[in-house]
Amino acid sequence: MEKLIKNHNSLNTSYTTIRSCNDIHIAANSSKYYFNLVPRLNRLLMLFLSFTTLLIACACTPSSSNSQIDADSIDTIESESVDSSRPAYNLFANNLLLVRLGEKWGYVDATGRVVIDIQFDDATRFQDIGIAIVKKDDLWGYIDSTGSYVIEPQFDDAYAFRNNGIAAVSKNGKWGFINSSGEYIIEPQFDDAVGFSNNGLAWVKLNEKWGCINISCEYIIEPKYDYAFYLGGINEYSIIRNDKKWGYVSFSDEIIIIEPQYDFIDALSQGGGLLPVQNNDKWGFIDFSGELVISLQFDEVKGNFYNGLTLVRMGELWGYIDNIGDVIIEPQFDAAYEFTSVGLARVRISDRWGYIDKTGAFIVNPQFDDAHSFDSNGLAIVKNNNKWGIIDSTGVIVTDPQFDQISYFVTGNEIFSDNKIARVKVGNNFGYIDSSGAYVIRPQFTYCGDFHNGFAEFYENGRYGYIDMTGKKVISAQFDGLSDYFYGINSFLDDGYTIVKLGDKYGVIDTTGTYVVNPIYDEIRRL
């Protein structure tokens, strides 16, 4: 069966027949430290495009590696929802944990026993397939969980094996691809490379240009782009750039190339079958075939047609359109946000916030100094007279405005956790309330975090410890720092372990506070 590459630009449309590559996607080069993230420039662009979202979370959460925190800098936050079917978040991978002592790396198990000698110049966490990448004498190779070399160190650079058993490696300044036996399936010949997807394509760079090859090293897309960035999930998309113009590549039943012609493509906001594009300071929308569906007419766009509508700005005012470009709610708001799952959006007129439905009618009249979007349970955090409270989707006050802060839980988009408690701040202290506003744990901590697996970190007198759901200090404040956040979690992971810092050394404790890995290491790499 044959598929088509459809090639779009502003002047013409052409078609090239290629051999079948079902369910193709462009996959990022697996970073040695963050498997399946984009490398080098690819990673930089992804970080740039998602920087705003990440910055909000980071700015609102104290760095646990420091002994001092500024609790006043922790603002009310909203976070993206997390799929309840997520995989387990475990500290130990393949029952091993990567540790550094001095300048060398090795692996310990959950009893603290050194299983693989501390000997490597650098190393990665074990993949699910039981292989880690290690560096010794300036060369990279691959080991199994016993520490035996699967592939001897011989590469200048190397990336993780994909599920298809192929890894990108570099030797003598050129990139190629090997199988799990270390045999070249494509000899080193490229200036840079991105690992093969499960379905047989990879971006490669040659003579300063990026193109796309199949497993037989045949070009599916000739090397002609200044950059090619993988930004989508499986079988989704890449964006491409030439001469400061952006384009788009879609991978599904057919490969569709929208040639670089836009000043910007907001590929992260795709939704409703449309992509926001910008030229000459005006925004519109194209479909995934490259056709301009909604003309370039807006001063700004925001959102991805969640619940059928997206935000547009004309002049200084915001309104909402549908995915054929019809204005459903006229621009009239000084600020506005997307509709949530309860069918309401928060908007601001002058200096007052309220909530509208999808007809533009106010369900909750503008009356608040500040407000946040409704969560999936139909509750929202609102502010009046410099205090925060909670309302339901009819505007009825659930919890009187009385708190200096109410925080959404980091691992979800709900105010109240699965345990039906919410974190609040009163004065300089944090505590927790139930859905009636009554204190479950009275404000008493300089800082405390979200509960995960029944524990939350707290900060007291310059040290960290852990409390349980009753507020009892089950592990006293004794640590100088905790591990960096992992999937938004700074408590015990699903296997019951967490990293702590004592002095300038790191160790691992279990939920009883007992060291399973003594605090003797200069670094413990969680990712």
Short mmCIF file of C-alpha atoms in Angstrom, two decimals:
data_model
loop_
_atom_site.label_atom_id
_atom_site.label_comp_id
_atom_site.label_asym_id
_atom_site.label_seq_id
_atom_site.Cartn_x
_atom_site.Cartn_y
_atom_site.Cartn_z
CA MET A 1 0.00 0.00 0.00
CA GLU A 2 1.31 3.46 -0.85
CA LYS A 3 1.01 6.67 1.07
CA LEU A 4 1.37 10.24 -0.08
CA ILE A 5 3.54 13.06 1.12
CA LYS A 6 1.51 16.18 0.56
CA ASN A 7 3.74 19.24 0.27
CA HIS A 8 2.19 22.64 1.01
CA ASN A 9 3.50 26.13 0.51
CA SER A 10 1.99 29.47 -0.30
CA LEU A 11 2.31 28.96 -4.06
CA ASN A 12 1.56 25.39 -4.94
CA THR A 13 0.75 21.89 -3.76
CA SER A 14 2.70 18.87 -4.98
CA TYR A 15 2.53 15.17 -4.26
CA THR A 16 5.29 12.59 -4.09
CA THR A 17 4.58 8.87 -3.84
CA ILE A 18 6.59 6.92 -1.27
CA ARG A 19 6.54 3.41 0.07
CA SER A 20 4.15 2.70 2.95
CA CYS A 21 5.20 3.81 6.44
CA ASN A 22 2.12 3.25 8.59
CA ASP A 23 1.69 5.23 11.80
CA ILE A 24 4.91 7.13 11.33
CA HIS A 25 6.09 9.74 13.78
CA ILE A 26 9.25 11.71 14.26
CA ALA A 27 10.78 10.85 17.58
CA ALA A 28 13.21 12.92 19.55
CA ASN A 29 16.76 11.87 20.19
CA SER A 30 16.73 10.21 23.61
CA SER A 31 18.75 12.36 25.91
CA LYS A 32 21.08 10.39 28.14
CA TYR A 33 19.53 11.92 31.21
CA TYR A 34 15.92 12.29 30.12
CA PHE A 35 14.94 9.40 27.92
CA ASN A 36 12.92 10.35 24.86
CA LEU A 37 13.38 14.12 25.22
CA VAL A 38 14.69 16.21 22.37
CA PRO A 39 18.46 16.77 22.12
CA ARG A 40 20.48 19.89 21.62
CA LEU A 41 18.61 22.55 19.68
CA ASN A 42 15.48 20.43 19.60
CA ARG A 43 15.42 20.42 23.37
CA LEU A 44 16.04 24.17 23.52
CA LEU A 45 13.05 24.93 21.33
CA MET A 46 10.77 22.65 23.28
CA LEU A 47 11.87 24.31 26.49
CA PHE A 48 11.28 27.72 24.91
CA LEU A 49 7.78 26.88 23.76
CA SER A 50 6.76 25.33 27.07
CA PHE A 51 8.76 27.75 29.23
CA THR A 52 5.80 29.81 30.43
CA THR A 53 3.95 26.78 31.80
CA LEU A 54 7.03 25.38 33.48
CA LEU A 55 8.00 28.75 34.92
CA ILE A 56 4.68 29.09 36.72
CA ALA A 57 5.13 25.79 38.51
CA CYS A 58 8.78 26.39 39.32
CA ALA A 59 8.26 29.95 40.53
CA CYS A 60 5.49 28.89 42.86
CA THR A 61 7.30 25.97 44.44
CA PRO A 62 10.26 26.31 46.80
CA SER A 63 13.52 24.65 45.86
CA SER A 64 13.94 21.89 48.38
CA SER A 65 17.66 21.67 47.81
CA ASN A 66 18.07 24.96 49.67
CA SER A 67 17.94 25.30 53.43
CA GLN A 68 16.06 28.61 53.23
CA ILE A 69 12.82 29.28 51.41
CA ASP A 70 10.67 32.35 50.89
CA ALA A 71 7.17 31.15 51.67
CA ASP A 72 5.71 34.50 50.59
CA SER A 73 6.89 33.81 47.05
CA ILE A 74 4.68 30.73 46.84
CA ASP A 75 1.59 31.96 45.01
CA THR A 76 -1.73 30.31 44.36
CA ILE A 77 -1.14 27.98 41.41
CA GLU A 78 -3.07 25.96 38.91
CA SER A 79 -1.53 22.86 37.36
CA GLU A 80 -2.34 20.59 34.48
CA SER A 81 -4.32 17.47 35.18
CA VAL A 82 -2.51 14.15 35.28
CA ASP A 83 -3.86 10.98 33.75
CA SER A 84 -5.04 8.69 36.52
CA SER A 85 -3.72 5.76 34.52
CA ARG A 86 -0.16 7.11 34.73
CA PRO A 87 2.68 4.62 35.26
CA ALA A 88 4.15 4.17 38.70
CA TYR A 89 6.68 6.82 39.74
CA ASN A 90 9.49 4.84 41.31
CA LEU A 91 12.81 6.05 42.62
CA PHE A 92 14.65 2.83 41.81
CA ALA A 93 14.73 1.73 38.17
CA ASN A 94 15.39 -1.98 37.66
CA ASN A 95 15.88 -1.98 41.45
CA LEU A 96 18.90 0.27 41.03
CA LEU A 97 19.65 3.92 41.76
CA LEU A 98 22.35 6.08 40.19
CA VAL A 99 24.75 7.70 42.69
CA ARG A 100 27.87 9.86 42.46
CA LEU A 101 30.80 9.76 44.83
CA GLY A 102 33.46 12.31 44.01
CA GLU A 103 33.69 12.44 40.24
CA LYS A 104 32.52 8.87 39.60
CA TRP A 105 29.12 7.25 39.19
CA GLY A 106 27.78 3.84 40.12
CA TYR A 107 24.59 2.05 41.16
CA VAL A 108 23.16 0.95 44.51
CA ASP A 109 20.09 -1.12 45.37
CA ALA A 110 17.33 -0.41 47.90
CA THR A 111 19.44 -1.84 50.71
CA GLY A 112 22.23 0.62 49.97
CA ARG A 113 24.50 -2.11 48.63
CA VAL A 114 26.76 -1.04 45.76
CA VAL A 115 25.68 -3.37 42.96
CA ILE A 116 27.68 -1.77 40.14
CA ASP A 117 31.00 -0.29 41.23
CA ILE A 118 31.36 3.47 41.33
CA GLN A 119 33.64 3.77 38.34
CA PHE A 120 31.99 5.71 35.52
CA ASP A 121 32.71 9.26 34.39
CA ASP A 122 29.01 9.69 33.72
CA ALA A 123 25.97 7.44 33.54
CA THR A 124 22.20 7.29 33.06
CA ARG A 125 19.30 5.76 34.92
CA PHE A 126 18.29 2.30 33.69
CA GLN A 127 15.70 2.11 30.96
CA ASP A 128 12.72 -0.21 31.18
CA ILE A 129 14.58 -2.61 28.89
CA GLY A 130 17.28 -2.98 31.55
CA ILE A 131 20.07 -1.06 29.83
CA ALA A 132 21.90 2.07 30.96
CA ILE A 133 24.38 4.27 29.11
CA VAL A 134 27.73 4.84 30.82
CA LYS A 135 30.82 6.86 30.07
CA LYS A 136 34.33 5.66 30.79
CA ASP A 137 37.61 7.14 29.57
CA ASP A 138 35.63 9.67 27.48
CA LEU A 139 33.74 6.98 25.57
CA TRP A 140 30.12 5.86 25.92
CA GLY A 141 28.85 2.30 26.07
CA TYR A 142 25.91 0.29 27.40
CA ILE A 143 25.64 -1.96 30.47
CA ASP A 144 23.02 -4.33 31.86
CA SER A 145 21.79 -4.39 35.46
CA THR A 146 24.69 -6.62 36.53
CA GLY A 147 27.18 -4.01 35.34
CA SER A 148 28.35 -6.14 32.42
CA TYR A 149 28.92 -4.35 29.15
CA VAL A 150 26.28 -5.07 26.57
CA ILE A 151 28.20 -2.81 24.20
CA GLU A 152 31.74 -1.77 25.11
CA PRO A 153 32.50 1.96 25.45
CA GLN A 154 33.43 3.16 21.96
CA PHE A 155 31.21 6.09 21.08
CA ASP A 156 31.83 9.82 21.39
CA ASP A 157 28.17 10.24 22.21
CA ALA A 158 25.24 7.85 22.55
CA TYR A 159 21.54 7.87 23.24
CA ALA A 160 19.06 5.45 24.69
CA PHE A 161 17.59 2.52 22.81
CA ARG A 162 14.07 3.00 21.63
CA ASN A 163 11.47 0.29 21.90
CA ASN A 164 12.43 -0.73 18.37
CA GLY A 165 15.91 -1.68 19.62
CA ILE A 166 17.73 1.10 17.77
CA ALA A 167 19.94 3.83 19.24
CA ALA A 168 21.63 6.87 17.73
CA VAL A 169 25.39 7.03 18.36
CA SER A 170 28.26 9.29 17.36
CA LYS A 171 31.79 8.37 16.40
CA ASN A 172 34.53 10.56 14.98
CA GLY A 173 32.09 13.44 14.70
CA LYS A 174 29.47 11.54 12.69
CA TRP A 175 26.16 10.00 13.73
CA GLY A 176 24.78 6.62 12.83
CA PHE A 177 22.48 3.96 14.29
CA ILE A 178 23.15 0.66 16.04
CA ASN A 179 21.06 -2.30 17.13
CA SER A 180 21.10 -3.78 20.63
CA SER A 181 24.08 -5.97 19.70
CA GLY A 182 26.13 -2.88 18.90
CA GLU A 183 26.12 -3.55 15.16
CA TYR A 184 25.66 -0.61 12.83
CA ILE A 185 22.43 -0.71 10.91
CA ILE A 186 23.34 2.68 9.42
CA GLU A 187 27.01 3.66 9.41
CA PRO A 188 28.00 7.01 10.99
CA GLN A 189 27.59 9.63 8.26
CA PHE A 190 25.36 12.39 9.61
CA ASP A 191 26.28 15.62 11.37
CA ASP A 192 23.50 15.01 13.91
CA ALA A 193 20.62 12.61 14.31
CA VAL A 194 17.38 11.95 16.15
CA GLY A 195 16.55 8.41 17.23
CA PHE A 196 14.29 6.25 15.09
CA SER A 197 10.64 6.13 15.98
CA ASN A 198 8.99 2.80 16.60
CA ASN A 199 7.58 2.94 13.10
CA GLY A 200 10.73 3.54 11.16
CA LEU A 201 11.67 7.19 10.59
CA ALA A 202 14.37 9.46 12.00
CA TRP A 203 15.43 13.05 11.51
CA VAL A 204 19.08 13.41 10.47
CA LYS A 205 21.29 16.40 9.74
CA LEU A 206 23.67 16.57 6.78
CA ASN A 207 25.57 19.60 5.54
CA GLU A 208 23.74 21.82 8.03
CA LYS A 209 20.30 20.72 6.84
CA TRP A 210 17.76 18.35 8.39
CA GLY A 211 15.90 15.61 6.56
CA CYS A 212 14.10 12.39 7.37
CA ILE A 213 15.20 8.82 6.59
CA ASN A 214 13.69 5.38 6.91
CA ILE A 215 15.37 2.29 8.31
CA SER A 216 16.95 1.58 4.92
CA CYS A 217 18.62 5.00 5.02
CA GLU A 218 16.43 6.29 2.20
CA TYR A 219 15.37 9.90 2.42
CA ILE A 220 11.65 10.27 2.97
CA ILE A 221 12.14 14.02 3.38
CA GLU A 222 15.24 15.44 1.72
CA PRO A 223 17.66 17.36 4.00
CA LYS A 224 16.65 20.96 3.32
CA TYR A 225 15.53 22.46 6.64
CA ASP A 226 17.57 24.58 9.02
CA TYR A 227 15.90 22.88 11.98
CA ALA A 228 13.43 20.09 12.54
CA PHE A 229 11.93 19.79 15.98
CA TYR A 230 9.88 16.91 17.31
CA LEU A 231 7.14 18.29 19.55
CA GLY A 232 4.29 15.80 19.46
CA GLY A 233 3.45 12.49 21.04
CA ILE A 234 3.37 9.20 19.20
CA ASN A 235 2.32 9.56 15.56
CA GLU A 236 1.84 13.30 15.81
CA TYR A 237 4.00 16.11 14.48
CA SER A 238 7.22 18.04 14.05
CA ILE A 239 7.81 21.66 13.23
CA ILE A 240 10.42 22.77 10.72
CA ARG A 241 12.21 26.03 10.02
CA ASN A 242 13.96 27.72 7.12
CA ASP A 243 15.13 31.32 6.91
CA LYS A 244 13.30 32.28 10.12
CA LYS A 245 10.02 30.91 8.80
CA TRP A 246 8.18 28.02 10.40
CA GLY A 247 6.40 25.04 8.92
CA TYR A 248 4.87 21.80 10.11
CA VAL A 249 5.05 18.08 9.41
CA SER A 250 2.13 15.82 10.29
CA PHE A 251 2.55 12.04 10.47
CA SER A 252 -0.57 9.91 10.33
CA ASP A 253 -2.15 8.04 7.41
CA GLU A 254 -0.19 10.33 5.14
CA ILE A 255 2.81 12.55 5.70
CA ILE A 256 1.78 16.16 5.20
CA ILE A 257 4.43 18.87 4.95
CA ILE A 258 3.41 22.47 5.39
CA GLU A 259 6.48 24.27 4.10
CA PRO A 260 8.00 27.05 6.23
CA GLN A 261 6.05 30.23 5.49
CA TYR A 262 4.86 31.56 8.85
CA ASP A 263 6.52 33.84 11.38
CA PHE A 264 5.38 31.41 14.05
CA ILE A 265 3.34 28.24 14.44
CA ASP A 266 1.98 27.59 17.93
CA ALA A 267 2.20 23.83 17.59
CA LEU A 268 1.66 23.27 21.31
CA SER A 269 -1.83 24.79 21.08
CA GLN A 270 -3.16 22.58 18.33
CA GLY A 271 -6.76 21.57 18.89
CA GLY A 272 -10.01 21.13 17.05
CA GLY A 273 -8.02 19.99 14.03
CA LEU A 274 -6.41 23.43 13.71
CA LEU A 275 -3.05 25.09 14.27
CA PRO A 276 -2.57 28.76 15.24
CA VAL A 277 -0.21 30.55 12.81
CA GLN A 278 1.16 34.07 12.69
CA ASN A 279 2.35 36.34 9.90
CA ASN A 280 2.94 40.09 10.04
CA ASP A 281 1.69 40.28 13.64
CA LYS A 282 -1.69 38.76 12.77
CA TRP A 283 -2.94 35.32 13.80
CA GLY A 284 -5.18 32.79 12.09
CA PHE A 285 -5.60 29.03 11.87
CA ILE A 286 -4.63 26.36 9.37
CA ASP A 287 -5.82 22.77 9.29
CA PHE A 288 -3.44 19.82 9.21
CA SER A 289 -3.48 19.79 5.41
CA GLY A 290 -2.06 23.31 5.42
CA GLU A 291 -5.21 25.09 4.27
CA LEU A 292 -5.86 28.48 5.85
CA VAL A 293 -9.23 27.85 7.49
CA ILE A 294 -9.49 31.05 9.56
CA SER A 295 -7.82 34.08 8.02
CA LEU A 296 -4.99 36.00 9.65
CA GLN A 297 -7.02 38.67 11.43
CA PHE A 298 -6.45 38.42 15.17
CA ASP A 299 -3.93 40.29 17.30
CA GLU A 300 -3.47 37.28 19.57
CA VAL A 301 -4.90 33.81 20.03
CA LYS A 302 -4.85 31.56 23.07
CA GLY A 303 -6.08 28.04 23.70
CA ASN A 304 -6.87 24.99 21.61
CA PHE A 305 -10.64 24.86 21.06
CA TYR A 306 -11.18 22.94 24.27
CA ASN A 307 -14.97 22.61 24.59
CA GLY A 308 -15.28 23.90 21.03
CA LEU A 309 -14.14 27.49 21.54
CA THR A 310 -10.83 29.31 21.63
CA LEU A 311 -9.75 32.77 22.72
CA VAL A 312 -8.89 35.59 20.33
CA ARG A 313 -7.89 39.18 20.91
CA MET A 314 -8.89 42.02 18.62
CA GLY A 315 -7.39 45.29 19.70
CA GLU A 316 -7.36 45.27 23.49
CA LEU A 317 -10.36 43.01 24.04
CA TRP A 318 -10.80 39.23 24.16
CA GLY A 319 -13.59 37.09 22.77
CA TYR A 320 -14.22 33.54 21.60
CA ILE A 321 -14.53 31.87 18.19
CA ASP A 322 -15.41 28.36 17.04
CA ASN A 323 -13.29 26.19 14.77
CA ILE A 324 -14.73 27.61 11.57
CA GLY A 325 -13.91 31.15 12.63
CA ASP A 326 -17.37 32.33 13.62
CA VAL A 327 -17.33 34.77 16.52
CA ILE A 328 -19.44 33.13 19.22
CA ILE A 329 -18.72 35.62 21.99
CA GLU A 330 -17.81 39.13 20.84
CA PRO A 331 -14.51 40.57 22.06
CA GLN A 332 -15.49 42.52 25.19
CA PHE A 333 -13.26 41.28 28.01
CA ASP A 334 -10.07 42.85 29.31
CA ALA A 335 -8.78 39.36 30.14
CA ALA A 336 -10.17 35.89 29.56
CA TYR A 337 -9.32 32.21 29.86
CA GLU A 338 -10.40 28.92 28.32
CA PHE A 339 -13.60 27.13 29.18
CA THR A 340 -13.04 24.26 31.58
CA SER A 341 -14.79 20.92 31.85
CA VAL A 342 -17.68 22.47 33.78
CA GLY A 343 -18.44 24.73 30.78
CA LEU A 344 -17.45 28.03 32.39
CA ALA A 345 -14.62 30.46 31.68
CA ARG A 346 -13.19 33.17 33.91
CA VAL A 347 -13.14 36.67 32.42
CA ARG A 348 -12.30 40.15 33.61
CA ILE A 349 -14.08 43.40 32.87
CA SER A 350 -12.14 46.37 34.13
CA ASP A 351 -10.74 45.14 37.47
CA ARG A 352 -13.45 42.60 38.38
CA TRP A 353 -13.51 38.88 37.61
CA GLY A 354 -16.52 36.69 36.91
CA TYR A 355 -17.51 33.57 34.97
CA ILE A 356 -19.41 33.14 31.70
CA ASP A 357 -21.00 30.19 29.92
CA LYS A 358 -20.44 29.36 26.24
CA THR A 359 -23.13 31.80 25.13
CA GLY A 360 -21.24 34.65 26.80
CA ALA A 361 -23.82 35.05 29.57
CA PHE A 362 -22.51 35.70 33.06
CA ILE A 363 -23.25 32.80 35.40
CA VAL A 364 -21.22 34.46 38.15
CA ASN A 365 -21.20 38.24 37.79
CA PRO A 366 -17.88 40.11 37.85
CA GLN A 367 -17.29 40.76 41.55
CA PHE A 368 -13.91 39.34 42.52
CA ASP A 369 -10.52 41.01 42.82
CA ASP A 370 -8.95 37.88 41.34
CA ALA A 371 -10.13 34.42 40.36
CA HIS A 372 -8.96 31.07 39.03
CA SER A 373 -10.63 28.62 36.68
CA PHE A 374 -13.07 26.01 37.89
CA ASP A 375 -11.57 22.63 38.61
CA SER A 376 -13.10 19.34 37.45
CA ASN A 377 -15.21 19.20 40.61
CA GLY A 378 -16.88 22.54 39.85
CA LEU A 379 -14.96 24.58 42.43
CA ALA A 380 -12.90 27.72 41.92
CA ILE A 381 -10.59 29.84 44.05
CA VAL A 382 -11.56 33.52 44.23
CA LYS A 383 -10.12 36.57 45.97
CA ASN A 384 -11.76 39.56 47.65
CA ASN A 385 -10.30 42.06 50.07
CA ASN A 386 -6.92 40.36 49.71
CA LYS A 387 -8.23 37.02 50.99
CA TRP A 388 -8.91 33.79 49.09
CA GLY A 389 -11.98 31.57 49.31
CA ILE A 390 -13.79 28.93 47.25
CA ILE A 391 -17.04 29.10 45.26
CA ASP A 392 -19.08 26.50 43.39
CA SER A 393 -20.15 26.77 39.75
CA THR A 394 -23.29 28.74 40.64
CA GLY A 395 -21.26 31.35 42.50
CA VAL A 396 -22.27 30.16 45.95
CA ILE A 397 -19.46 30.58 48.49
CA VAL A 398 -18.24 27.20 49.71
CA THR A 399 -15.40 28.54 51.82
CA ASP A 400 -15.41 32.18 52.94
CA PRO A 401 -12.50 34.31 51.71
CA GLN A 402 -10.21 34.17 54.75
CA PHE A 403 -6.94 32.64 53.54
CA ASP A 404 -3.78 34.30 52.28
CA GLN A 405 -3.32 31.46 49.81
CA ILE A 406 -5.11 28.37 48.54
CA SER A 407 -3.09 26.04 46.32
CA TYR A 408 -4.14 23.65 43.61
CA PHE A 409 -2.50 20.26 44.04
CA VAL A 410 0.59 19.91 41.88
CA THR A 411 -0.26 16.42 40.57
CA GLY A 412 -3.79 17.36 39.49
CA ASN A 413 -6.05 20.28 38.63
CA GLU A 414 -8.28 19.98 41.70
CA ILE A 415 -8.33 22.23 44.73
CA PHE A 416 -9.06 19.32 47.03
CA SER A 417 -6.90 16.24 46.80
CA ASP A 418 -8.19 12.67 46.63
CA ASN A 419 -8.21 12.85 50.41
CA LYS A 420 -10.55 15.87 50.22
CA ILE A 421 -8.15 18.36 51.74
CA ALA A 422 -6.67 21.58 50.38
CA ARG A 423 -3.48 23.40 51.31
CA VAL A 424 -3.91 26.95 52.63
CA LYS A 425 -1.79 29.72 54.05
CA VAL A 426 -2.76 32.02 56.91
CA GLY A 427 -0.26 34.70 57.81
CA ASN A 428 3.14 33.06 57.57
CA ASN A 429 2.01 29.48 58.10
CA PHE A 430 0.57 26.67 56.00
CA GLY A 431 -2.06 24.10 56.90
CA TYR A 432 -4.92 22.12 55.35
CA ILE A 433 -8.70 22.44 55.24
CA ASP A 434 -11.56 20.15 54.25
CA SER A 435 -14.26 21.04 51.72
CA SER A 436 -16.30 22.88 54.37
CA GLY A 437 -13.38 25.15 55.15
CA ALA A 438 -12.70 23.53 58.52
CA TYR A 439 -9.10 22.91 59.46
CA VAL A 440 -7.89 19.35 59.10
CA ILE A 441 -4.36 20.43 59.98
CA ARG A 442 -4.16 23.90 61.47
CA PRO A 443 -1.68 26.39 59.93
CA GLN A 444 1.59 25.81 61.75
CA PHE A 445 4.27 25.15 59.13
CA THR A 446 6.57 27.67 57.50
CA TYR A 447 6.03 25.58 54.41
CA CYS A 448 4.37 22.27 53.65
CA GLY A 449 3.79 20.50 50.34
CA ASP A 450 1.23 18.35 48.62
CA PHE A 451 0.39 14.94 50.00
CA HIS A 452 1.54 11.98 47.96
CA ASN A 453 1.21 8.40 49.16
CA GLY A 454 0.02 9.75 52.50
CA PHE A 455 2.99 12.03 53.22
CA ALA A 456 3.83 15.69 52.68
CA GLU A 457 7.07 17.51 53.30
CA PHE A 458 7.20 20.35 55.83
CA TYR A 459 9.79 22.97 56.70
CA GLU A 460 10.66 24.03 60.24
CA ASN A 461 13.60 25.90 61.70
CA GLY A 462 15.64 25.53 58.54
CA ARG A 463 15.08 21.78 58.19
CA TYR A 464 12.73 19.45 56.33
CA GLY A 465 10.66 16.54 57.54
CA TYR A 466 7.38 14.75 56.73
CA ILE A 467 3.87 14.81 58.16
CA ASP A 468 1.02 12.34 57.73
CA MET A 469 -2.61 13.13 56.88
CA THR A 470 -3.39 14.06 60.49
CA GLY A 471 -0.57 16.60 60.64
CA LYS A 472 1.57 14.41 62.86
CA LYS A 473 5.30 14.89 62.31
CA VAL A 474 6.06 11.28 61.52
CA ILE A 475 9.58 12.08 60.34
CA SER A 476 11.00 15.02 62.26
CA ALA A 477 12.52 18.06 60.58
CA GLN A 478 16.11 16.91 60.32
CA PHE A 479 17.13 17.18 56.67
CA ASP A 480 18.95 20.06 55.05
CA GLY A 481 17.20 19.48 51.75
CA LEU A 482 15.06 17.11 49.75
CA SER A 483 15.37 15.85 46.22
CA ASP A 484 14.29 18.05 43.35
CA TYR A 485 10.68 17.69 42.30
CA PHE A 486 9.88 14.58 40.28
CA TYR A 487 6.66 14.74 38.23
CA GLY A 488 5.54 17.47 40.62
CA ILE A 489 6.17 15.23 43.63
CA ASN A 490 8.55 16.07 46.44
CA SER A 491 7.44 13.32 48.79
CA PHE A 492 7.68 9.55 48.79
CA LEU A 493 7.34 8.01 45.37
CA ASP A 494 5.23 4.96 44.59
CA ASP A 495 7.92 2.51 45.67
CA GLY A 496 8.03 4.16 49.12
CA TYR A 497 11.37 5.96 48.92
CA THR A 498 12.58 9.54 48.68
CA ILE A 499 15.92 11.33 48.50
CA VAL A 500 17.06 13.54 51.38
CA LYS A 501 20.07 15.75 51.98
CA LEU A 502 22.11 15.88 55.18
CA GLY A 503 24.85 18.46 55.18
CA ASP A 504 26.17 18.33 51.63
CA LYS A 505 25.50 14.61 51.16
CA TYR A 506 22.50 12.71 49.80
CA GLY A 507 20.83 9.50 50.90
CA VAL A 508 17.49 7.68 50.62
CA ILE A 509 14.93 7.02 53.34
CA ASP A 510 11.80 4.86 53.50
CA THR A 511 8.46 5.93 54.96
CA THR A 512 9.61 5.18 58.50
CA GLY A 513 12.46 7.67 58.12
CA THR A 514 15.05 4.89 58.09
CA TYR A 515 18.01 5.30 55.79
CA VAL A 516 18.08 2.60 53.14
CA VAL A 517 20.91 4.42 51.37
CA ASN A 518 23.16 6.24 53.81
CA PRO A 519 23.77 9.97 53.18
CA ILE A 520 27.30 9.58 51.86
CA TYR A 521 26.86 10.49 48.19
CA ASP A 522 27.60 13.76 46.45
CA GLU A 523 24.65 13.35 44.10
CA ILE A 524 21.76 10.99 43.49
CA ARG A 525 20.29 11.26 40.03
CA ARG A 526 16.55 10.75 40.07
CA LEU A 527 15.95 10.96 36.33
#
